[in-house]
Short mmCIF file of C-alpha atoms in Angstrom, two decimals:
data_model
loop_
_atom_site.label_atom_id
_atom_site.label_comp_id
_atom_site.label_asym_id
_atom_site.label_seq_id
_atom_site.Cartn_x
_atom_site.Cartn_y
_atom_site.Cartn_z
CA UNK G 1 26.50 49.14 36.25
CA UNK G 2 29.36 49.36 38.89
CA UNK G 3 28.96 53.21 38.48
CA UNK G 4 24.52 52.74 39.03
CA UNK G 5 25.29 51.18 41.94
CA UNK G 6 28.17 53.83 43.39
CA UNK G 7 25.43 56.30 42.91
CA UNK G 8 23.07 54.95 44.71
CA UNK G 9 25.24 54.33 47.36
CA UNK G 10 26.89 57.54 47.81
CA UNK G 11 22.61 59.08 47.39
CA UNK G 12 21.67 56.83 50.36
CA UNK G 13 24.16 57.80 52.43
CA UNK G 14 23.88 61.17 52.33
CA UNK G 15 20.21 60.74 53.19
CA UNK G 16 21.08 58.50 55.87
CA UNK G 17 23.53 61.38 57.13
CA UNK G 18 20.61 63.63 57.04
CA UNK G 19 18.76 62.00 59.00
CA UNK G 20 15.57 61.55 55.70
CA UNK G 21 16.46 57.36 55.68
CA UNK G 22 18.63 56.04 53.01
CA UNK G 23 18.09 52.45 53.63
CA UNK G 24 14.75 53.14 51.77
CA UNK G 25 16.65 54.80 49.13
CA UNK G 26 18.98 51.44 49.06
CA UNK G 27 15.97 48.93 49.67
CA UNK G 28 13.53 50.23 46.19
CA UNK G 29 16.69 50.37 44.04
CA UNK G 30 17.50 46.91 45.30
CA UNK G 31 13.97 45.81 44.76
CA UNK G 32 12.69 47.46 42.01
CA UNK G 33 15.50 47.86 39.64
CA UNK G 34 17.75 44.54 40.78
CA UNK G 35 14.41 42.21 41.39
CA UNK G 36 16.59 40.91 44.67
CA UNK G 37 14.13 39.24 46.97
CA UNK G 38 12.98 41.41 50.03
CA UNK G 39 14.56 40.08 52.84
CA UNK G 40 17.75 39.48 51.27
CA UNK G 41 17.87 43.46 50.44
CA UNK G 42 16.84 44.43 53.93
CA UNK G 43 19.94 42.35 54.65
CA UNK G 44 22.04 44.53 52.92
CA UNK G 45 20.54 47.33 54.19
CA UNK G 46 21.60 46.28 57.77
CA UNK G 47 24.97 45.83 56.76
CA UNK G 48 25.56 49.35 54.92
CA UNK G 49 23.84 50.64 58.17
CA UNK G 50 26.69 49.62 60.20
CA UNK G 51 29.66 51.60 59.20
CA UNK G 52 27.34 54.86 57.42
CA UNK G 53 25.86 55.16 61.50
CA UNK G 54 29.44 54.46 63.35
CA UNK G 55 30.76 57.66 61.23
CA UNK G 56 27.35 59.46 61.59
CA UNK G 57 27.34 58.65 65.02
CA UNK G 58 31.15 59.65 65.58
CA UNK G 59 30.42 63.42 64.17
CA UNK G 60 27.39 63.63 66.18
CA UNK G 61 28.85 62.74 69.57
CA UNK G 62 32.01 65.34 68.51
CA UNK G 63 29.23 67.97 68.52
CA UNK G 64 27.41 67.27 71.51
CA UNK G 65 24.42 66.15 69.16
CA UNK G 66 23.65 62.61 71.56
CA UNK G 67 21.32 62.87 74.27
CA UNK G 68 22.37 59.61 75.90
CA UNK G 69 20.06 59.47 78.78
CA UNK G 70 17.48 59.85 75.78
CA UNK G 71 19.12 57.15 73.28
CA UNK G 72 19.92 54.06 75.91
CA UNK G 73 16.20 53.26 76.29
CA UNK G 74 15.34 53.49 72.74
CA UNK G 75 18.36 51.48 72.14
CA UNK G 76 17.28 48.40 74.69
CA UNK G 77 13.05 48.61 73.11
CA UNK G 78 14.62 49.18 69.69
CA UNK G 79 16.18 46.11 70.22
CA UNK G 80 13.13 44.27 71.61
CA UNK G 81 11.47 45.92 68.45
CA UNK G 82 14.00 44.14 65.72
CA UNK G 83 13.72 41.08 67.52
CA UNK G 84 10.02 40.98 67.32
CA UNK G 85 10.27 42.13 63.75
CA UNK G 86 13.03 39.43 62.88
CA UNK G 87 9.96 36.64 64.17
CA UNK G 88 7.56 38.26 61.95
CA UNK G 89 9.76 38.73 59.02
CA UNK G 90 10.12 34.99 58.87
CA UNK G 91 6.56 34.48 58.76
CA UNK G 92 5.21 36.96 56.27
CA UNK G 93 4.70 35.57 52.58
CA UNK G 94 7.49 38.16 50.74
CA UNK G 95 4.43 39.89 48.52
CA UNK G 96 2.77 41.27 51.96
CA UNK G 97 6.48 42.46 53.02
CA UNK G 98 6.56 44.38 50.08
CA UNK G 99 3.41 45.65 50.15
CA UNK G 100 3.91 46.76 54.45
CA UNK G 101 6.80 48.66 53.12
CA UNK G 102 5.45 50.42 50.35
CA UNK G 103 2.60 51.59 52.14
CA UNK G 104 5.16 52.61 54.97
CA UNK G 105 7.26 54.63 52.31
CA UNK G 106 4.22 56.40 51.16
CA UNK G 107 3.33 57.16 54.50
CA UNK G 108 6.99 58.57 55.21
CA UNK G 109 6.39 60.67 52.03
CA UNK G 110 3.00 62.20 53.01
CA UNK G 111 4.54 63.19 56.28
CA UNK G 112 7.40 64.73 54.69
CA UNK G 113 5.00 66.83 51.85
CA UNK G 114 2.80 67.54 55.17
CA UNK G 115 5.81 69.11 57.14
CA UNK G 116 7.37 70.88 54.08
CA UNK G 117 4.05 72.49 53.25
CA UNK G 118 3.56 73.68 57.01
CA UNK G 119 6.78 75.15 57.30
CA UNK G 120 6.26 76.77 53.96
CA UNK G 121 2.90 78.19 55.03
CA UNK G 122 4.18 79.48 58.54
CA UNK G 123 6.84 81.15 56.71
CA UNK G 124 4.67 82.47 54.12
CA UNK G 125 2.12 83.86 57.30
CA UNK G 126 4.53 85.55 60.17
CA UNK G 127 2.65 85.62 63.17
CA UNK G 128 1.34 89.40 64.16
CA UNK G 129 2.80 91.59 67.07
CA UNK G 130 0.22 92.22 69.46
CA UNK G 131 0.33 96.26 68.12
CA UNK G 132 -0.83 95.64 64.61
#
C-alpha cells in the first residue's frame, strides 16, 4: 500500500509541476479509493502544496518565469478567496462538497478535451498565405 500511495504522490506532483493540478489527482485517490472524509483530504492537499510549490516556485523564479507585478494581487484576492472559502467549507453538509468538486473536475476536464481538440484542429488546418 506504501508503494499505492508513493505513486500517487510522485503522479500528483508532476502534474502539479506542470501546471494540469495535482491536488485533484491527490484529493479523488484520497476520496475515492481511501473513503477519507472531504475536508480532511483537502487538508492534506494544502499541506503537500506547500513544499511541491516552494520548489516549483524556486525553478520558476531561476528562469525568469514570475511576473510579480502580475502575482502580488492575485496573491492578496487569492487570499481573500480561501478565506471566504474556509467560511463556506464549514458550512456545507460534506455530500454537496463532494458533489461542487466533482462537477468542478468535470468542468476542468471538458476544458482541457476543448483546448486539446482546438489545438489539434488548428494544427491539422494551417492558416492560408494571402497568395494561395
Amino acid at each position: 500500500m506504501i508503494a499505492v500511495h508513493i505513486f500517487i504522490g510522485i503522479i500528483a506532483g508532476f502534474l502539479g509541476a506542470i501546471g494540469v493540478g495535482g491536488g485533484s489527482v491527490l484529493i479523488l485517490y484520497l476520496t475515492l479509493f481511501l473513503q477519507m472524509p472531504q475536508l480532511q483530504a483537502q487538508g492534506i492537499n494544502l499541506l503537500f502544496f506547500i513544499p511541491c510549490s516552494i520548489v516549483g516556485l524556486i525553478f520558476h523564479i531561476k528562469n525568469h518565469l514570475v511576473n510579480f507585478k502580475l502575482a502580488v494581487p492575485l496573491i492578496v484576492t487569492g487570499f481573500a478567496g480561501v478565506l471566504c472559502g474556509y467560511f463556506l467549507n464549514a458550512r456545507i453538509d460534506e455530500s454537496i462538497l463532494r458533489k461542487i468538486f466533482g462537477i468542478f473536475i468535470l468542468i476542468l476536464a471538458v476544458s482541457q478535451i476543448y483546448s486539446a481538440l482546438k489545438q489539434k484542429k488548428a494544427a491539422d488546418y494551417p492558416p492560408l498565405r494571402k497568395n494561395e
